[in-house]
Amino acid sequence: MSIRTTDELISPLVNEPELANVIFKIGKDGVPMFAHKLILSVSNLFFKKLFYSQISNKTNLDKIKVIRIPDIEPKAFKPVLDFIYTRHTELNLEIIWSIFDVCDRFEMDEFREFSLNFLENSLEINQLFHYYEESLYDQHPEIGKRLLKLIEQNSQKLFSRKKCLNTLQQTTILQILKSKKLQIKEYDLVKRIKERAEFLLYQKEQRKREAKNKNEKEKEKEKEQENDHENEKDKEKRNEKEKEKEKEKEKEKEKENKDKQTKKASHTRNGHYHKKRIKYTFPEQRNNQEMNDKNKTSQEQPKSFNYREIRSCVGKLLDQIDLKLLSNAELEQLVKTNLFSKQQMRRSLKKIKNKNQKKRDQRCKTKEDLQILFITNETKEARIENILESLKSSGIRNISVLHADKETPFLKTLKKYDALFLFSTPRGNFQDPVWLGDEISKYVNDGGGIVICAYACLVERKIKSKFSYALEGKISGKKFLPMKKGHFFSGKNGTTRCDLGKIFLPNHPTISQVKCFDGGIHSHRINTKFVPGGVDSKIIAQWSDGNPLICYKRKHKQNGIVLVLNFNPVSERKFLGDKGGISGSWSILSNGNKILSNAIQFVATN
């Protein structure tokens, strides 16, 4: 004999009138649904307070309680009872919003989580925008956050569909564009916004045409009524004249000459009125035909809209787009459109003028031909080999190492290389940090580029120590460094573990093919801020705690680039001679090697 479970025992009691002491009357018609106080109070604290409060007496507990809920449909309340009794139920998307209202009213957190999971699993990609908009206007912030995550994960598929933004309201689109984790190209956004602008402007034109047609029809009706009124007047006049004629016939025969004259006058008047009527009606019919022909031709020919018309519809959405993230080919395609003003396009088209020059610079040297100098004060070869493996992962072969703890290079030796990579460890010493900084500043002024990692940008300690790991000299000033020198910042036992946060330039080459980045257990970094300035200074990405992760600066047009990576370039492995092994290093499951290799290529080619 099989032993029944609690679900099998309690499930027959769902909406059963026997032994029920609670009656819910649901909807306007008051459909009765039966329940039990004990089961409701055990499953939910709201019902427990309702049935077993201190005010209620023992005599009232035995009585049948009637609860009326007129603003909820019976279809939406039945799954609530099923979940209370059996902890599982069947849901539909048609009743999902009313179910969330029931959860808010009766404080059913478990059922809300159950219904949220159902909503996430049952929604199709085409329905995400519609349900997210409903969550905003129905004031369900938890549902909106869940749906926004789904939109972020499927953003490429959503925005690849044509006319996906046409039916949405502007406030919902702005909320979506404010998200930091959308994986969309700026040019695709411009396409969708342009489609929305054309859709709204065509709707306005159709409304104007409909209003004009209504006015024309009303005018035609008024004219017809006037013509009918004039015809009635003509008939009355004719009847009066006929009566006069009959009276004249009854008169004496002696007045025949006078009768003939009156008859001739009547014939001439009738002909005069008839001609008037024909001349009045004929031009109207011809004008109506011409108007209909013009309307047909205007509907067939597509109209090109002005810059002001487009800005009046989607100006706030276009302000969210950064033209600097568009490629040269995409900017050339946008020249003919009226989406942006002439001043904006002139600023962005400066990139197009230098297009051939940039291509020439990129074709000069490939990855295999680049000459890179690795400058470091690290004494452990295992750590150096680890960083070199990350740099060579993209195809760079020629990397030579210079130990700055033993020698300091001159400008002549630095000019032999296409780019520099500087790594300073807190347990190492530079032979002469001021001299090294001055020589690197000369190299950058002559057009060379350098990648500087986190520890070289630390602030000098107030208490003097035997280590000199911070970079000094002219290169450490605000004119060259894109971020302030700061203090060392790390966590203990993973309390401040950080990963990749906001990406300000998603199309930048330094983060191409970078899907994730994890700083490791301690996530060594410098607590600092981005410092803009010079001709070209940008922050590409930041940590999840707000500190800059990748940023660069160019002092003048002829100068090179100083790019700073605010993390430890050593990956998370156990090294020879290390006791702990993984302190402060980035996780090998993330794309730290791509950030390192992309950074050195960007500095060398630009």
Coordinates of C-alpha atoms in Angstrom, one line a residue:
M1 CA 0.0 0.0 0.0
S2 CA 1.5 3.4 -1.1
I3 CA 1.6 6.3 1.4
R4 CA 0.0 9.5 0.1
T5 CA 1.9 12.8 0.4
T6 CA 0.6 16.0 1.9
D7 CA -0.1 17.4 -1.5
E8 CA -2.3 14.4 -2.4
L9 CA -4.2 14.8 0.9
I10 CA -4.7 18.6 0.7
S11 CA -5.3 19.0 -3.1
P12 CA -9.0 17.6 -2.9
L13 CA -9.8 20.5 -0.4
V14 CA -9.1 23.2 -3.0
N15 CA -12.4 25.1 -3.6
E16 CA -14.3 22.4 -1.7
P17 CA -17.5 23.6 0.2
E18 CA -17.3 20.8 2.8
L19 CA -15.6 21.9 6.0
A20 CA -14.9 25.3 4.5
N21 CA -15.2 28.3 6.8
V22 CA -14.1 31.1 4.4
I23 CA -16.1 32.1 1.3
F24 CA -14.5 34.4 -1.3
K25 CA -16.9 36.2 -3.6
I26 CA -14.8 37.1 -6.6
G27 CA -15.7 39.5 -9.4
K28 CA -18.7 41.7 -10.0
D29 CA -21.0 38.7 -10.1
G30 CA -19.6 37.4 -6.8
V31 CA -18.5 33.9 -7.9
P32 CA -18.1 31.9 -4.6
M33 CA -14.8 30.2 -3.9
F34 CA -14.3 28.1 -0.7
A35 CA -11.3 27.9 1.5
H36 CA -10.2 27.0 5.1
K37 CA -8.9 29.4 7.7
L38 CA -6.3 27.1 9.1
I39 CA -4.6 26.4 5.7
L40 CA -4.7 30.0 4.7
S41 CA -3.2 31.3 7.9
V42 CA -0.4 28.7 7.9
S43 CA 0.6 29.5 4.4
N44 CA 0.4 33.3 4.6
L45 CA 0.9 35.8 7.4
F46 CA -1.7 38.2 6.0
F47 CA -4.5 35.7 6.4
K48 CA -3.2 34.8 9.9
K49 CA -3.5 38.4 11.0
L50 CA -6.9 38.6 9.5
F51 CA -8.4 35.5 11.1
Y52 CA -6.5 35.3 14.4
S53 CA -6.0 38.8 15.5
Q54 CA -6.2 39.8 19.2
I55 CA -9.5 41.7 18.6
S56 CA -11.3 38.6 17.3
N57 CA -13.0 36.4 19.8
K58 CA -13.1 32.6 19.9
T59 CA -16.8 32.6 19.0
N60 CA -16.0 34.5 15.7
L61 CA -13.4 32.0 14.7
D62 CA -15.9 29.3 14.3
K63 CA -18.2 31.4 12.1
I64 CA -18.0 31.4 8.3
K65 CA -16.2 34.5 7.0
V66 CA -17.2 36.1 3.7
I67 CA -14.7 38.1 1.9
R68 CA -15.7 40.1 -1.2
I69 CA -13.2 41.0 -3.9
P70 CA -15.1 42.6 -6.8
D71 CA -12.0 44.0 -8.7
I72 CA -10.4 40.6 -9.4
E73 CA -11.5 38.0 -12.0
P74 CA -12.2 34.4 -10.9
K75 CA -9.6 33.2 -13.4
A76 CA -6.9 35.1 -11.6
F77 CA -7.9 34.0 -8.1
K78 CA -8.2 30.3 -8.7
P79 CA -4.4 29.8 -9.2
V80 CA -3.9 31.6 -5.9
L81 CA -5.8 29.0 -4.0
D82 CA -4.1 26.2 -5.9
F83 CA -0.7 27.6 -4.9
I84 CA -1.7 28.1 -1.3
Y85 CA -2.8 24.5 -1.0
T86 CA -0.4 22.6 -3.3
R87 CA 2.5 25.0 -3.9
H88 CA 2.1 24.6 -7.7
T89 CA -0.4 25.8 -10.3
E90 CA -0.9 26.6 -13.9
L91 CA -0.6 30.2 -15.1
N92 CA -1.4 32.1 -18.3
L93 CA 0.0 35.3 -19.7
E94 CA -3.5 36.8 -20.0
I95 CA -4.0 36.9 -16.2
I96 CA -0.4 37.5 -15.1
W97 CA -0.9 41.2 -14.2
S98 CA -4.0 40.5 -12.2
I99 CA -2.0 37.8 -10.4
F100 CA 0.7 40.3 -9.5
D101 CA -2.0 42.6 -8.1
V102 CA -3.3 39.7 -5.9
C103 CA 0.3 39.1 -4.7
D104 CA 0.7 42.7 -3.7
R105 CA -2.7 42.8 -1.9
F106 CA -2.2 39.6 0.2
E107 CA 1.6 40.0 0.6
M108 CA 2.4 36.6 -1.1
D109 CA 6.1 36.8 -1.8
E110 CA 6.5 33.2 -2.7
F111 CA 3.7 33.2 -5.2
R112 CA 5.2 36.4 -6.7
E113 CA 8.5 34.7 -7.2
F114 CA 6.8 31.7 -8.7
S115 CA 4.9 33.9 -11.2
L116 CA 8.0 35.9 -12.1
N117 CA 9.9 32.7 -13.0
F118 CA 6.9 31.7 -15.1
L119 CA 6.9 35.0 -16.9
E120 CA 10.6 34.8 -17.7
N121 CA 10.4 31.3 -19.1
S122 CA 7.2 31.7 -21.1
L123 CA 7.8 35.1 -22.8
E124 CA 9.0 35.2 -26.4
I125 CA 11.6 37.6 -27.6
N126 CA 9.0 39.6 -29.6
Q127 CA 7.0 40.2 -26.4
L128 CA 9.7 41.6 -24.2
F129 CA 9.3 45.2 -25.1
H130 CA 5.5 45.1 -24.7
Y131 CA 5.6 43.5 -21.3
Y132 CA 8.4 45.8 -20.1
E133 CA 6.3 48.8 -21.0
E134 CA 3.3 47.4 -19.2
S135 CA 5.4 46.8 -16.1
L136 CA 6.5 50.5 -16.1
Y137 CA 2.9 51.8 -16.3
D138 CA 1.4 49.3 -13.9
Q139 CA 4.1 50.2 -11.3
H140 CA 5.8 46.9 -10.9
P141 CA 9.5 47.7 -10.5
E142 CA 10.6 44.1 -9.6
I143 CA 9.1 42.8 -12.8
G144 CA 10.6 45.7 -14.8
K145 CA 14.1 44.8 -13.5
R146 CA 13.7 41.2 -14.4
L147 CA 12.5 42.0 -17.9
L148 CA 15.2 44.6 -18.5
K149 CA 17.8 41.8 -17.8
L150 CA 16.2 39.7 -20.5
I151 CA 16.3 42.7 -22.9
E152 CA 20.0 43.2 -22.1
Q153 CA 20.7 39.5 -22.8
N154 CA 18.7 39.4 -26.1
S155 CA 19.4 43.0 -27.2
Q156 CA 21.0 42.0 -30.5
K157 CA 18.0 40.0 -31.6
L158 CA 15.6 42.6 -30.4
F159 CA 17.1 45.6 -32.2
S160 CA 17.9 43.6 -35.3
R161 CA 14.1 43.5 -36.1
K162 CA 12.8 46.3 -38.2
K163 CA 10.2 48.7 -36.7
C164 CA 10.7 47.3 -33.2
L165 CA 10.5 50.8 -31.6
N166 CA 7.5 52.1 -33.5
T167 CA 4.8 51.0 -31.1
L168 CA 6.6 51.8 -27.9
Q169 CA 6.3 55.1 -26.0
Q170 CA 9.3 57.4 -25.8
T171 CA 9.7 57.1 -22.0
T172 CA 10.1 53.3 -22.2
I173 CA 12.7 53.6 -25.0
L174 CA 14.7 56.1 -22.9
Q175 CA 14.6 53.7 -19.9
I176 CA 16.0 50.9 -22.2
L177 CA 18.7 53.1 -23.6
K178 CA 19.9 54.1 -20.2
S179 CA 20.9 50.5 -19.5
K180 CA 24.7 50.0 -19.3
K181 CA 24.7 46.4 -20.5
L182 CA 23.0 46.6 -23.9
Q183 CA 25.1 44.8 -26.5
I184 CA 24.0 47.0 -29.5
K185 CA 25.9 48.9 -32.2
E186 CA 25.2 52.6 -32.3
Y187 CA 24.4 52.5 -36.0
D188 CA 21.6 49.9 -35.5
L189 CA 20.1 52.2 -32.9
V190 CA 20.2 55.0 -35.4
K191 CA 18.3 52.9 -37.9
R192 CA 15.6 51.9 -35.5
I193 CA 15.1 55.6 -34.3
K194 CA 14.9 56.7 -37.9
E195 CA 12.2 54.2 -38.6
R196 CA 10.3 55.4 -35.6
A197 CA 10.6 59.0 -36.8
E198 CA 9.2 58.2 -40.2
F199 CA 6.4 56.2 -38.7
L200 CA 5.3 59.0 -36.4
L201 CA 5.6 61.7 -39.1
Y202 CA 3.5 59.6 -41.6
Q203 CA 0.9 59.2 -38.9
K204 CA 0.7 63.0 -38.5
E205 CA 0.3 63.5 -42.2
Q206 CA -2.5 60.9 -42.4
R207 CA -4.3 62.7 -39.6
K208 CA -4.0 66.0 -41.4
R209 CA -5.3 64.5 -44.6
E210 CA -8.2 63.0 -42.8
A211 CA -9.0 66.3 -41.2
K212 CA -8.8 68.1 -44.5
N213 CA -11.1 65.5 -46.1
K214 CA -13.6 65.9 -43.3
N215 CA -13.6 69.7 -43.8
E216 CA -14.0 69.4 -47.5
K217 CA -16.9 67.0 -47.1
E218 CA -18.6 69.4 -44.6
K219 CA -18.2 72.3 -47.1
E220 CA -19.6 70.2 -49.9
K221 CA -22.7 69.3 -47.7
E222 CA -23.1 73.0 -46.9
K223 CA -23.0 74.0 -50.5
E224 CA -25.5 71.2 -51.5
Q225 CA -27.8 72.5 -48.8
E226 CA -27.5 76.0 -50.1
N227 CA -28.3 74.8 -53.6
D228 CA -31.3 72.9 -52.4
H229 CA -32.5 76.0 -50.5
E230 CA -32.1 78.1 -53.7
N231 CA -34.0 75.5 -55.8
E232 CA -36.9 75.6 -53.3
K233 CA -37.0 79.4 -53.6
D234 CA -37.1 79.1 -57.4
K235 CA -40.0 76.6 -57.2
E236 CA -42.0 79.0 -55.0
K237 CA -41.4 81.8 -57.4
R238 CA -42.6 79.7 -60.3
N239 CA -45.7 78.7 -58.5
E240 CA -46.6 82.3 -57.8
K241 CA -46.1 83.2 -61.4
E242 CA -48.3 80.4 -62.6
K243 CA -51.0 81.6 -60.3
E244 CA -50.7 85.0 -61.7
K245 CA -51.0 83.6 -65.2
E246 CA -54.2 81.8 -64.4
K247 CA -55.6 85.1 -63.0
E248 CA -54.6 86.9 -66.1
K249 CA -56.3 84.3 -68.3
E250 CA -59.6 84.8 -66.5
K251 CA -59.6 88.4 -67.3
E252 CA -61.2 89.9 -70.2
K253 CA -60.3 89.1 -73.8
E254 CA -59.7 92.7 -74.4
K255 CA -56.4 92.5 -72.5
E256 CA -54.8 89.8 -74.8
N257 CA -51.9 92.0 -75.8
K258 CA -51.1 92.6 -72.2
D259 CA -51.3 88.8 -71.4
K260 CA -48.8 88.0 -74.2
Q261 CA -46.3 90.4 -72.9
T262 CA -46.6 88.9 -69.4
K263 CA -46.0 85.4 -70.8
K264 CA -42.9 86.5 -72.7
A265 CA -41.5 88.0 -69.6
S266 CA -42.1 84.8 -67.6
H267 CA -40.3 82.7 -70.2
T268 CA -37.2 84.9 -70.2
R269 CA -37.0 84.9 -66.4
N270 CA -37.2 81.1 -66.3
G271 CA -34.4 80.8 -68.8
H272 CA -32.3 83.3 -66.8
Y273 CA -32.6 81.3 -63.6
H274 CA -31.8 78.0 -65.3
K275 CA -28.6 79.4 -66.8
K276 CA -27.6 80.7 -63.4
R277 CA -27.9 77.3 -61.8
I278 CA -25.9 75.5 -64.5
K279 CA -23.0 78.0 -64.2
Y280 CA -23.0 77.6 -60.5
T281 CA -22.8 73.8 -60.2
F282 CA -20.4 72.9 -63.0
P283 CA -17.1 74.5 -61.7
E284 CA -17.6 72.8 -58.3
Q285 CA -17.6 69.3 -59.7
R286 CA -14.5 70.1 -61.7
N287 CA -12.6 71.4 -58.6
N288 CA -13.6 68.3 -56.6
Q289 CA -12.1 66.0 -59.2
E290 CA -8.9 68.0 -59.2
M291 CA -8.6 67.8 -55.4
N292 CA -9.1 64.0 -55.5
D293 CA -6.4 63.7 -58.1
K294 CA -3.9 65.7 -56.1
N295 CA -4.6 63.6 -52.9
K296 CA -4.0 60.4 -54.9
T297 CA -0.6 61.6 -56.3
S298 CA 0.5 62.9 -52.8
Q299 CA -0.2 59.5 -51.2
E300 CA 1.7 57.6 -53.9
Q301 CA 4.9 59.8 -53.6
P302 CA 7.0 59.3 -50.4
K303 CA 8.0 62.4 -48.7
S304 CA 11.5 63.3 -47.3
F305 CA 11.3 64.9 -43.9
N306 CA 13.3 67.9 -42.6
Y307 CA 15.7 68.0 -39.7
R308 CA 13.3 70.0 -37.5
E309 CA 10.4 67.5 -38.1
I310 CA 12.5 64.5 -37.1
R311 CA 13.9 66.3 -34.1
S312 CA 10.4 67.2 -32.9
C313 CA 9.6 63.5 -32.8
V314 CA 12.7 61.6 -31.7
G315 CA 15.1 64.4 -30.6
K316 CA 15.6 63.0 -27.1
L317 CA 16.4 59.5 -28.4
L318 CA 19.0 60.9 -30.9
D319 CA 20.7 62.7 -28.0
Q320 CA 21.5 59.3 -26.4
I321 CA 23.7 58.4 -29.4
D322 CA 27.4 59.1 -29.4
L323 CA 28.6 59.8 -33.0
K324 CA 32.2 59.1 -32.0
L325 CA 31.3 55.4 -31.7
L326 CA 30.3 55.2 -35.3
S327 CA 32.7 54.1 -38.0
N328 CA 33.7 56.2 -41.0
A329 CA 31.6 54.2 -43.4
E330 CA 28.5 54.6 -41.1
L331 CA 29.1 58.3 -40.9
E332 CA 29.2 58.6 -44.6
Q333 CA 25.8 56.9 -44.9
L334 CA 24.3 59.3 -42.3
V335 CA 25.4 62.4 -44.3
K336 CA 22.4 62.3 -46.6
T337 CA 19.9 61.8 -43.8
N338 CA 18.4 64.7 -41.8
L339 CA 18.9 63.0 -38.4
F340 CA 21.7 65.3 -37.1
S341 CA 22.5 68.9 -37.5
K342 CA 25.3 70.2 -39.9
Q343 CA 27.5 71.1 -37.0
Q344 CA 27.3 67.7 -35.4
M345 CA 28.1 66.0 -38.8
R346 CA 31.0 68.3 -39.4
R347 CA 32.6 67.4 -36.1
S348 CA 32.1 63.7 -36.7
L349 CA 33.2 63.9 -40.4
K350 CA 36.6 65.0 -39.3
K351 CA 37.3 61.4 -38.8
I352 CA 36.4 60.7 -42.4
K353 CA 39.0 63.2 -43.6
N354 CA 41.7 61.2 -41.8
K355 CA 40.4 57.9 -43.0
N356 CA 43.0 57.2 -45.6
Q357 CA 45.8 58.3 -43.2
K358 CA 44.6 55.9 -40.5
K359 CA 44.4 53.0 -42.9
R360 CA 47.9 53.8 -44.1
D361 CA 49.2 53.7 -40.5
Q362 CA 47.4 50.4 -39.8
R363 CA 48.8 48.8 -43.0
C364 CA 52.4 49.8 -42.2
K365 CA 52.8 47.1 -39.7
T366 CA 50.8 44.0 -38.9
K367 CA 50.7 42.2 -35.5
E368 CA 53.6 40.0 -36.4
D369 CA 55.8 43.0 -37.4
L370 CA 55.3 45.1 -34.3
Q371 CA 58.2 45.6 -32.0
I372 CA 57.2 45.9 -28.3
L373 CA 59.5 46.7 -25.3
F374 CA 58.4 45.3 -22.0
I375 CA 59.8 47.5 -19.1
T376 CA 59.5 46.0 -15.6
N377 CA 61.1 46.0 -12.2
E378 CA 59.8 42.4 -11.5
T379 CA 62.4 39.9 -10.4
K380 CA 60.4 36.7 -10.7
E381 CA 60.5 35.3 -14.2
A382 CA 57.3 33.4 -13.8
R383 CA 55.3 36.5 -13.5
I384 CA 57.0 38.1 -16.5
E385 CA 56.3 35.0 -18.6
N386 CA 52.7 35.0 -17.5
I387 CA 52.2 38.6 -18.8
L388 CA 54.1 37.9 -22.0
E389 CA 51.8 34.9 -22.7
S390 CA 48.8 37.2 -22.5
L391 CA 50.4 39.8 -24.8
K392 CA 51.4 37.2 -27.4
S393 CA 47.9 35.5 -27.3
S394 CA 46.7 37.8 -30.2
G395 CA 49.7 37.1 -32.5
I396 CA 52.4 39.6 -31.4
R397 CA 55.8 37.9 -31.6
N398 CA 58.5 40.4 -31.1
I399 CA 58.5 41.4 -27.4
S400 CA 61.8 42.2 -25.7
V401 CA 62.2 42.6 -22.0
L402 CA 64.1 45.4 -20.2
H403 CA 64.7 45.1 -16.5
A404 CA 64.4 48.6 -15.1
D405 CA 65.7 47.6 -11.7
K406 CA 69.1 47.1 -13.3
E407 CA 69.3 49.6 -16.1
T408 CA 67.5 52.7 -17.4
P409 CA 67.0 53.1 -21.1
F410 CA 67.8 56.2 -23.2
L411 CA 65.4 57.8 -25.8
K412 CA 67.5 56.2 -28.6
T413 CA 66.7 52.7 -27.4
L414 CA 63.0 53.5 -26.9
K415 CA 62.6 54.9 -30.4
K416 CA 63.5 51.5 -31.9
Y417 CA 60.1 50.1 -30.7
D418 CA 56.6 50.7 -31.8
A419 CA 55.1 50.7 -28.3
L420 CA 56.1 50.3 -24.6
F421 CA 54.5 48.2 -21.9
L422 CA 55.3 49.2 -18.3
F423 CA 54.7 46.9 -15.4
S424 CA 55.8 47.8 -11.9
T425 CA 55.4 45.5 -8.9
P426 CA 55.2 46.9 -5.3
R427 CA 58.0 44.7 -4.2
G428 CA 60.4 45.9 -6.9
N429 CA 62.7 48.9 -7.4
F430 CA 63.4 51.1 -10.3
Q431 CA 67.0 52.1 -10.8
D432 CA 66.1 55.7 -11.4
P433 CA 62.3 56.3 -11.6
V434 CA 62.7 60.1 -12.4
W435 CA 65.1 59.5 -15.3
L436 CA 62.8 56.7 -16.6
G437 CA 59.8 58.9 -16.5
D438 CA 61.5 61.8 -18.3
E439 CA 62.7 59.5 -21.1
I440 CA 59.3 58.0 -21.6
S441 CA 57.7 61.5 -21.7
K442 CA 60.1 62.4 -24.6
Y443 CA 59.2 59.1 -26.4
V444 CA 55.5 60.0 -26.1
N445 CA 56.1 63.6 -27.3
D446 CA 57.7 62.2 -30.4
G447 CA 54.6 60.1 -31.2
G448 CA 55.2 56.8 -29.4
G449 CA 52.6 55.0 -27.2
I450 CA 52.8 53.3 -23.9
V451 CA 50.6 51.0 -21.8
I452 CA 51.0 51.6 -18.0
C453 CA 49.6 49.1 -15.5
A454 CA 48.1 49.8 -12.1
Y455 CA 51.0 49.8 -9.6
A456 CA 53.1 52.4 -11.5
C457 CA 50.4 55.0 -10.8
L458 CA 50.4 54.7 -7.0
V459 CA 50.9 57.7 -4.7
E460 CA 54.2 57.9 -3.0
R461 CA 54.1 56.8 0.6
K462 CA 54.5 59.3 3.4
I463 CA 56.8 56.9 5.3
K464 CA 59.9 56.2 3.3
S465 CA 60.4 52.6 2.3
K466 CA 63.1 50.7 0.5
F467 CA 60.9 50.1 -2.5
S468 CA 60.6 52.6 -5.4
Y469 CA 57.8 51.2 -7.6
A470 CA 55.9 54.4 -8.4
L471 CA 56.6 56.0 -11.7
E472 CA 58.0 59.6 -11.4
G473 CA 59.3 62.3 -13.7
K474 CA 57.4 64.2 -16.3
I475 CA 55.3 61.2 -17.4
S476 CA 53.6 61.1 -14.0
G477 CA 52.1 64.6 -14.4
K478 CA 48.5 65.4 -15.3
K479 CA 49.4 66.3 -18.9
F480 CA 50.3 62.7 -19.7
L481 CA 48.4 60.4 -17.2
P482 CA 44.6 60.0 -17.9
M483 CA 43.9 59.4 -14.2
K484 CA 45.0 60.7 -10.9
K485 CA 47.6 58.9 -8.8
G486 CA 45.8 57.1 -6.0
H487 CA 46.2 54.7 -3.1
F488 CA 46.3 51.0 -3.3
F489 CA 42.8 49.4 -3.0
S490 CA 42.1 45.7 -2.4
G491 CA 39.8 43.5 -0.4
K492 CA 40.3 40.8 2.1
N493 CA 38.5 37.4 1.8
G494 CA 36.7 38.6 -1.4
T495 CA 34.8 41.5 0.2
T496 CA 35.6 43.9 -2.6
R497 CA 35.8 41.5 -5.5
C498 CA 35.0 43.5 -8.7
D499 CA 34.4 42.8 -12.3
L500 CA 33.8 44.7 -15.5
G501 CA 31.3 47.6 -15.0
K502 CA 30.1 50.2 -17.4
I503 CA 31.5 50.3 -20.9
F504 CA 31.6 53.8 -22.3
L505 CA 33.0 53.0 -25.7
P506 CA 31.6 49.5 -26.7
N507 CA 33.1 49.7 -30.2
H508 CA 36.6 50.6 -29.1
P509 CA 39.4 48.2 -30.2
T510 CA 40.7 47.8 -26.7
I511 CA 37.6 45.8 -25.6
S512 CA 36.9 44.0 -28.8
Q513 CA 35.9 40.4 -28.1
V514 CA 35.9 41.1 -24.4
K515 CA 32.7 39.6 -22.9
C516 CA 33.7 39.5 -19.3
F517 CA 36.5 40.5 -16.9
D518 CA 36.9 39.4 -13.3
G519 CA 39.6 41.0 -11.1
G520 CA 39.9 37.9 -8.9
I521 CA 39.4 37.4 -5.2
H522 CA 41.2 40.6 -4.1
S523 CA 40.9 42.6 -7.4
H524 CA 43.9 44.8 -6.9
R525 CA 43.3 48.3 -8.3
I526 CA 44.0 52.0 -7.5
N527 CA 41.3 54.1 -6.0
T528 CA 41.3 57.1 -8.4
K529 CA 39.4 59.2 -10.9
F530 CA 39.5 59.9 -14.6
V531 CA 41.2 63.2 -15.6
P532 CA 40.2 64.6 -19.0
G533 CA 42.3 66.9 -21.0
G534 CA 44.5 67.3 -24.0
V535 CA 43.3 66.7 -27.6
D536 CA 42.0 63.2 -27.0
S537 CA 41.2 61.8 -23.6
K538 CA 38.6 59.1 -23.0
I539 CA 37.6 56.5 -20.4
I540 CA 36.7 53.3 -22.2
A541 CA 35.5 51.1 -19.3
Q542 CA 35.3 51.1 -15.5
W543 CA 35.2 48.7 -12.7
S544 CA 31.8 47.7 -11.1
D545 CA 32.6 49.9 -8.1
G546 CA 33.1 53.0 -10.3
N547 CA 36.9 53.2 -10.5
P548 CA 38.3 53.6 -14.1
L549 CA 39.5 50.3 -15.6
I550 CA 40.8 51.4 -19.1
C551 CA 41.5 55.0 -20.0
Y552 CA 43.9 56.9 -22.2
K553 CA 45.1 60.5 -23.1
R554 CA 46.8 62.2 -26.0
K555 CA 48.5 65.5 -25.2
H556 CA 48.7 67.0 -28.8
K557 CA 47.9 65.8 -32.3
Q558 CA 51.5 64.9 -33.0
N559 CA 51.9 63.1 -29.6
G560 CA 51.5 59.5 -28.8
I561 CA 49.0 57.8 -26.4
V562 CA 49.4 57.0 -22.7
L563 CA 46.9 54.2 -21.9
V564 CA 46.5 53.0 -18.3
L565 CA 45.1 49.6 -17.3
N566 CA 44.0 49.9 -13.7
F567 CA 44.5 46.2 -12.7
N568 CA 47.2 43.7 -12.0
P569 CA 48.2 42.2 -15.4
V570 CA 49.3 38.9 -13.9
S571 CA 46.7 36.1 -14.3
E572 CA 45.3 33.9 -11.5
R573 CA 47.8 31.0 -11.3
K574 CA 50.3 29.6 -8.9
F575 CA 53.9 30.7 -9.6
L576 CA 57.3 29.4 -8.7
G577 CA 58.3 30.9 -5.3
D578 CA 54.8 32.2 -4.4
K579 CA 53.2 31.1 -1.2
G580 CA 49.6 32.2 -1.8
G581 CA 49.7 32.2 -5.6
I582 CA 46.5 34.1 -6.6
S583 CA 46.6 37.3 -4.6
G584 CA 45.3 40.3 -6.6
S585 CA 45.4 38.6 -10.0
W586 CA 42.6 38.5 -12.6
S587 CA 40.6 35.3 -13.2
I588 CA 41.8 33.1 -16.1
L589 CA 38.1 32.4 -16.9
S590 CA 37.7 36.0 -18.0
N591 CA 39.1 37.9 -21.0
G592 CA 42.0 39.8 -19.3
N593 CA 44.5 38.5 -22.0
K594 CA 42.4 40.1 -24.7
I595 CA 42.4 43.5 -22.9
L596 CA 46.2 43.4 -22.6
S597 CA 46.8 42.4 -26.2
N598 CA 44.2 44.8 -27.6
A599 CA 45.7 47.7 -25.5
I600 CA 49.2 47.2 -26.8
Q601 CA 48.0 46.9 -30.4
F602 CA 45.9 50.1 -30.1
V603 CA 48.8 52.1 -28.7
A604 CA 51.2 50.8 -31.4
T605 CA 48.9 51.4 -34.4
N606 CA 47.6 54.8 -33.3

